[in-house]
Short mmCIF file of C-alpha atoms in Angstrom, two decimals:
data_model
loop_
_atom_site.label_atom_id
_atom_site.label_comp_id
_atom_site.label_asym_id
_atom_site.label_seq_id
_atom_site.Cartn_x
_atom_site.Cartn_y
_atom_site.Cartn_z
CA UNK W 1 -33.29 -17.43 -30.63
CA UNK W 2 -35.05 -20.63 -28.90
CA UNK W 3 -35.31 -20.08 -25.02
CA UNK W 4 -33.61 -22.43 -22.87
CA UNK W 5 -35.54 -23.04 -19.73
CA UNK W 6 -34.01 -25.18 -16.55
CA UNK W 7 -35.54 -24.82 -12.91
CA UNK W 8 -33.45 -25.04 -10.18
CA UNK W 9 -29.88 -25.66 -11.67
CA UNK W 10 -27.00 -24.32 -9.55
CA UNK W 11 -23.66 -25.37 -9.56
CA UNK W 12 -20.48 -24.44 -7.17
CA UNK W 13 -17.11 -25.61 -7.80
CA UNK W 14 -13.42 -24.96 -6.07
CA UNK W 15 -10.75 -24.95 -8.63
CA UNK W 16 -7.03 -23.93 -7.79
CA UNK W 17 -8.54 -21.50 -4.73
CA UNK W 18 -11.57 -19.88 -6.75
CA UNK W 19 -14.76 -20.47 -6.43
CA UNK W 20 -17.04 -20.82 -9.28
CA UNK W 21 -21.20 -20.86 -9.52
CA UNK W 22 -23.71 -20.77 -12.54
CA UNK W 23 -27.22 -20.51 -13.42
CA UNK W 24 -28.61 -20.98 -16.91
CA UNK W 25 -31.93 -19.28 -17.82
CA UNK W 26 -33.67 -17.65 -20.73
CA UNK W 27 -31.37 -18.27 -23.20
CA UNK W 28 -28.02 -17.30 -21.18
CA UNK W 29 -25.55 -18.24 -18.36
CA UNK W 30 -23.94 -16.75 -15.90
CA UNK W 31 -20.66 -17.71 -13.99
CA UNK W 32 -19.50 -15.61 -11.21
CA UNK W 33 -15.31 -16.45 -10.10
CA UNK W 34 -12.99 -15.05 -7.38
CA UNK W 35 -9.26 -15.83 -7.23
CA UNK W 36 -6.74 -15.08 -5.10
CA UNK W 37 -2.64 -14.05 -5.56
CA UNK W 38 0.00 -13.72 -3.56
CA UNK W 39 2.67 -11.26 -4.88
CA UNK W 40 5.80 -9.69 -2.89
CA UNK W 41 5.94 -6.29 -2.46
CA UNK W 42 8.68 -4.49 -3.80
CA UNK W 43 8.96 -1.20 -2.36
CA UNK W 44 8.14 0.83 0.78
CA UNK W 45 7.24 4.51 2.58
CA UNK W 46 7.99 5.86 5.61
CA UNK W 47 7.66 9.25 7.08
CA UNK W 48 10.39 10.66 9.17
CA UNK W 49 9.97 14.11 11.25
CA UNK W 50 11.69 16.82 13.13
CA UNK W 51 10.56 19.16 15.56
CA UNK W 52 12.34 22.08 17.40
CA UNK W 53 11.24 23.89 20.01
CA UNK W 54 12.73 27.48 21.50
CA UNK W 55 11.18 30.52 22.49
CA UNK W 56 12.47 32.77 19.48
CA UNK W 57 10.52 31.94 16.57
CA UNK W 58 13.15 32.59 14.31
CA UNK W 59 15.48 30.33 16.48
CA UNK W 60 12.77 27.45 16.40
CA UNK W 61 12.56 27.73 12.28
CA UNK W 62 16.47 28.64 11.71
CA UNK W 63 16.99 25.05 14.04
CA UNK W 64 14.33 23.06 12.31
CA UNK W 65 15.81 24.03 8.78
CA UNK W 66 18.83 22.90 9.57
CA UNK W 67 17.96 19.91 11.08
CA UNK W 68 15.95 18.90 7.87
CA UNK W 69 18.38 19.98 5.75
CA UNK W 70 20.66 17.46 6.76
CA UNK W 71 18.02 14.88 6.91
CA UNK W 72 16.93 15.36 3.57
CA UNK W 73 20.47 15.26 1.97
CA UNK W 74 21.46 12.08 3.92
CA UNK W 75 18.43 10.56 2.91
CA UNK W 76 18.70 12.12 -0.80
CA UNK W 77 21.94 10.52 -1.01
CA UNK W 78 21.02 6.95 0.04
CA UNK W 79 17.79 6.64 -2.24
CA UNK W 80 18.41 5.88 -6.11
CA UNK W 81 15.67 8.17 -8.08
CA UNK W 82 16.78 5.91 -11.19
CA UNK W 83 14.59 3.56 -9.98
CA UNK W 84 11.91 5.43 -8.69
CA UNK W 85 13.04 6.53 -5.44
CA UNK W 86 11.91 9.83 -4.12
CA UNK W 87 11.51 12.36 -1.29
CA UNK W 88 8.64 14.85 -0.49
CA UNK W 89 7.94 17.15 2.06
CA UNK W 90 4.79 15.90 3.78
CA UNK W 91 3.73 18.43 6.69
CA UNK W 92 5.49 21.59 7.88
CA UNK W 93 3.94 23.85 10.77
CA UNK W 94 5.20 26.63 13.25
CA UNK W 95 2.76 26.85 16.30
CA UNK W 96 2.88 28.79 19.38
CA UNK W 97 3.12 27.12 22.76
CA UNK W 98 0.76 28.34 25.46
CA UNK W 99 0.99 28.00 29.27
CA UNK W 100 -2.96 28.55 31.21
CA UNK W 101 -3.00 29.63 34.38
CA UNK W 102 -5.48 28.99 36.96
CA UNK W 103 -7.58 32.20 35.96
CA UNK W 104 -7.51 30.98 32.54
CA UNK W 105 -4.98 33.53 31.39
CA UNK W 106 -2.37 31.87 28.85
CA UNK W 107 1.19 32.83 28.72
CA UNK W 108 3.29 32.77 25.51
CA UNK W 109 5.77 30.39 26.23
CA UNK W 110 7.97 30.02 22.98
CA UNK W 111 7.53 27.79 19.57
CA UNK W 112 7.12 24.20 18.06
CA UNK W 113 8.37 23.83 14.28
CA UNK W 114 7.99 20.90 12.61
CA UNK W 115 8.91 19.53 9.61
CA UNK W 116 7.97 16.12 8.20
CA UNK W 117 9.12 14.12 4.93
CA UNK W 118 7.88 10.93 2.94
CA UNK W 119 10.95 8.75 1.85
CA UNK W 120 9.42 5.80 -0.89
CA UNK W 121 11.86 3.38 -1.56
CA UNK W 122 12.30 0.50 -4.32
CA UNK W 123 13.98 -1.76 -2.22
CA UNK W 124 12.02 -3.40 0.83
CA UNK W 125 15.86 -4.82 2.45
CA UNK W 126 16.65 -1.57 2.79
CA UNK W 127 14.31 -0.41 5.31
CA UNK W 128 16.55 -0.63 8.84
CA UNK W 129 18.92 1.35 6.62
CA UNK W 130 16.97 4.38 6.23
CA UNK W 131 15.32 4.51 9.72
CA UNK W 132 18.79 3.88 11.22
CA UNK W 133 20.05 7.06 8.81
CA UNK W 134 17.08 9.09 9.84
CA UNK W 135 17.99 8.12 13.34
CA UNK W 136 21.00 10.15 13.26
CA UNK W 137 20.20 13.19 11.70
CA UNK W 138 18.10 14.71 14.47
CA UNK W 139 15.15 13.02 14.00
CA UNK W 140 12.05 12.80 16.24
CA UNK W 141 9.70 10.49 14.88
CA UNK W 142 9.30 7.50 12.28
CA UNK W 143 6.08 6.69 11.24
CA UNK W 144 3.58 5.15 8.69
CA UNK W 145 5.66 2.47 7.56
CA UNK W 146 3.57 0.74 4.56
CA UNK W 147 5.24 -1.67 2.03
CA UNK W 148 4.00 -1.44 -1.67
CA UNK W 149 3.59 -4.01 -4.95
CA UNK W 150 4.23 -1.63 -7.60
CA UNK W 151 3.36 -3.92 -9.67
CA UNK W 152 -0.41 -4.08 -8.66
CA UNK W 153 -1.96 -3.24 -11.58
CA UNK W 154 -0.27 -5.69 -13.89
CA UNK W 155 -0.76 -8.22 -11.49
CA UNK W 156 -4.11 -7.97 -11.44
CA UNK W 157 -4.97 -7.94 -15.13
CA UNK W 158 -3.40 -10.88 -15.70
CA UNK W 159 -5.32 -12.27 -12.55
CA UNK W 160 -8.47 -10.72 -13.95
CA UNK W 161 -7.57 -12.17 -17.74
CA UNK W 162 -6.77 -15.93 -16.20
CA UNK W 163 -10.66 -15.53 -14.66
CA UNK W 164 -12.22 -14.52 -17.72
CA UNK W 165 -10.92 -17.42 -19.70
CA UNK W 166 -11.74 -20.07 -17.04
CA UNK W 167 -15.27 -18.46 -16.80
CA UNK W 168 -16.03 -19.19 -20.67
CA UNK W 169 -14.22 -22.51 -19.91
CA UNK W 170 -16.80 -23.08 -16.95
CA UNK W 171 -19.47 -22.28 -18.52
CA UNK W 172 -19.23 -24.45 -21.26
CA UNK W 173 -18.36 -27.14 -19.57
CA UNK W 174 -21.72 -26.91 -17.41
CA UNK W 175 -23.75 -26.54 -21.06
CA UNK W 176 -21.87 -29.33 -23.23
CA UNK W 177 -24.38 -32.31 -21.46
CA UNK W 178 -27.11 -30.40 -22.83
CA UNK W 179 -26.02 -29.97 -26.00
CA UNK W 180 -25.41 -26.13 -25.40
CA UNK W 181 -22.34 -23.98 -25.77
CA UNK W 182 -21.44 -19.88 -25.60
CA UNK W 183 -22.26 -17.79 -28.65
CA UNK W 184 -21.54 -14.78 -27.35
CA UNK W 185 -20.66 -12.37 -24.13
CA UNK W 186 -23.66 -10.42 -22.59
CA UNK W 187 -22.07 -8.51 -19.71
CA UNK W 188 -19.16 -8.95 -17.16
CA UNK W 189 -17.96 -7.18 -14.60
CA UNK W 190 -14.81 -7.01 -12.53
CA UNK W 191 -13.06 -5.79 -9.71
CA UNK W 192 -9.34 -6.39 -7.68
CA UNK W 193 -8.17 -4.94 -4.65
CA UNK W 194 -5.48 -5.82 -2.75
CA UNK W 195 -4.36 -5.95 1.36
CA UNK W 196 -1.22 -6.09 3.03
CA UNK W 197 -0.65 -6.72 6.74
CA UNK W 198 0.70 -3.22 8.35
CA UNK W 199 4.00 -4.26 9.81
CA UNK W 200 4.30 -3.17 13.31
CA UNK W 201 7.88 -1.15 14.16
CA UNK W 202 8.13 0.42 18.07
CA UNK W 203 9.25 3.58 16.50
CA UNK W 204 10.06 5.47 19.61
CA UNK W 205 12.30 2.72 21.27
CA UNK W 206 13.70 2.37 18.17
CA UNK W 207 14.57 6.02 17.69
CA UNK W 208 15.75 6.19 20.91
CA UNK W 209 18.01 3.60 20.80
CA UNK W 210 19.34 4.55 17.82
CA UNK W 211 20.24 8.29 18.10
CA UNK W 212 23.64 7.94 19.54
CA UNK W 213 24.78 4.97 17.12
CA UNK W 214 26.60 5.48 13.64
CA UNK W 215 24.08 4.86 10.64
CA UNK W 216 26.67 1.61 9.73
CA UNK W 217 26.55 -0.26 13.28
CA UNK W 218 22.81 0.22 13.88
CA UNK W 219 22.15 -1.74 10.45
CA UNK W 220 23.43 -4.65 12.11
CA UNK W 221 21.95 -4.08 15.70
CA UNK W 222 18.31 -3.26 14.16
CA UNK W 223 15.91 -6.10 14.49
CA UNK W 224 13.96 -7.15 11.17
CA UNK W 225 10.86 -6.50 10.01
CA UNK W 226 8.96 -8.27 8.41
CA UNK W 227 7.47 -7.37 4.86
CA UNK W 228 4.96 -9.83 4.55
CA UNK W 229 2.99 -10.54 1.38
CA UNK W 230 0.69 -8.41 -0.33
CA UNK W 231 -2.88 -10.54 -0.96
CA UNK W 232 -4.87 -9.65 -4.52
CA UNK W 233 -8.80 -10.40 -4.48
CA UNK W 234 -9.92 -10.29 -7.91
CA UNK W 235 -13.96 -11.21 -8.52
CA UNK W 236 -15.33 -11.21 -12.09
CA UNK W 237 -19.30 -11.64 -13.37
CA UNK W 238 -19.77 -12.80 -16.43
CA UNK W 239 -23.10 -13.36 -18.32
CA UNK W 240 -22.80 -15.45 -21.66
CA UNK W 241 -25.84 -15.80 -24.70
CA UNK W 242 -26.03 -19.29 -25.52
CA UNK W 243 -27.49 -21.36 -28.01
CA UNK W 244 -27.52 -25.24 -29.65
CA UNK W 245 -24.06 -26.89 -30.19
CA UNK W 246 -23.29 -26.97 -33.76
#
């Protein structure tokens, strides 16, 4: 194969939001692109918890079952499992409470039980709907709210696949005034990853606000949230052989 040799050729072009640059040497080229891709998540998580405390064990855990119990069925019975929906217990703990004195002896003083579960829901409209449920089923925290693409990974194939194509297009282009074209793929590379902006919820004013209300009049009286967009960053390297148009 005859060596092609050029000094100091670079090139660096912005096409529909990616950025392209090549370098041809030694007989190949390579072309290194980044895109970008908004796509709408679809479906969200969210961890609700109760906690009971007494000074009977027993009392503490016989409380905090019940408590769940009725969490998890009203939740159970709002999420659709057809789709995808589902519920899982995230945490559960029973510690003992401890009061120090001033000569550093600690006094039993009774029992924390908690019990924590992960609701992830296919529907991102129906997120007041399940805090506000939560809400009234004993409840005393919401946390880790986090909204999902599920379909990430198909998303970013076919981001990764519309790259690879315009990086043989690219570098072709950049070899056809000197009489040059692609024979052949050498190497390539890629990666995607995606970020979302973490929607922020005041939980506990929230919660509060919401624990004497009926799950159907807080829908209306929560404010919204925002979902937001979930951002794919997809970067491929490609090296192509090259040789003498035909």
């Amino acid at each position: 194969m005859k060596k092609l040799i050029i000094t100091a050729l670079s090139l660096c072009v912005v096409i529909f939001g990616a950025t392209f640059a090549g370098a041809v040497g030694d007989g190949t080229i390579d072309i290194g692109l980044s895109g970008t891709k908004e796509i709408a998540p679809n479906a969200f998580q969210m961890s609700f918890t109760v906690e009971t405390v007494n000074k009977d064990s027993q009392i503490a855990i016989k409380e905090n079952k019940e408590n769940s119990e009725n969490l998890y069925n009203a939740l159970k019975s709002a999420i659709k499992t057809d789709r995808g929906d589902y519920i899982k217990t995230s945490d559960y703990s029973v510690r003992p409470n401890y009061e120090y004195g001033s000569k550093g002896k600690k006094t039993l003083k009774g029992y924390t039980v908690t019990n924590s579960v992960i609701v992830f829901v296919k529907d991102t409209t129906s997120v007041a709907k399940f805090i506000n449920i939560a809400s009234t089923k004993g409840i005393t925290e919401v946390a880790n709210l986090t909204f999902k693409a599920t379909e990430y990974e198909n998303e970013c194939n076919a981001l990764l696949a519309e790259l690879s194509k315009k990086a043989s297009k690219r570098a072709n282009s950049a070899l056809k005034p000197l009489n040059m074209q692609t024979i052949g793929l050498k190497s390539m590379s890629t990666s995607c990853s995606d970020s979302t902006a973490r929607p922020y919820v005041n939980y506990a004013m929230r919660s509060k606000a919401l624990m004497s209300a009926s799950a159907d009049s807080a829908v209306e009286e929560s404010a919204p949230i925002e979902v937001g967009k979930t951002i794919l960053n997809a970067n491929i390297n490609a090296s192509f052989y090259v040789g003498k148009t035909k």
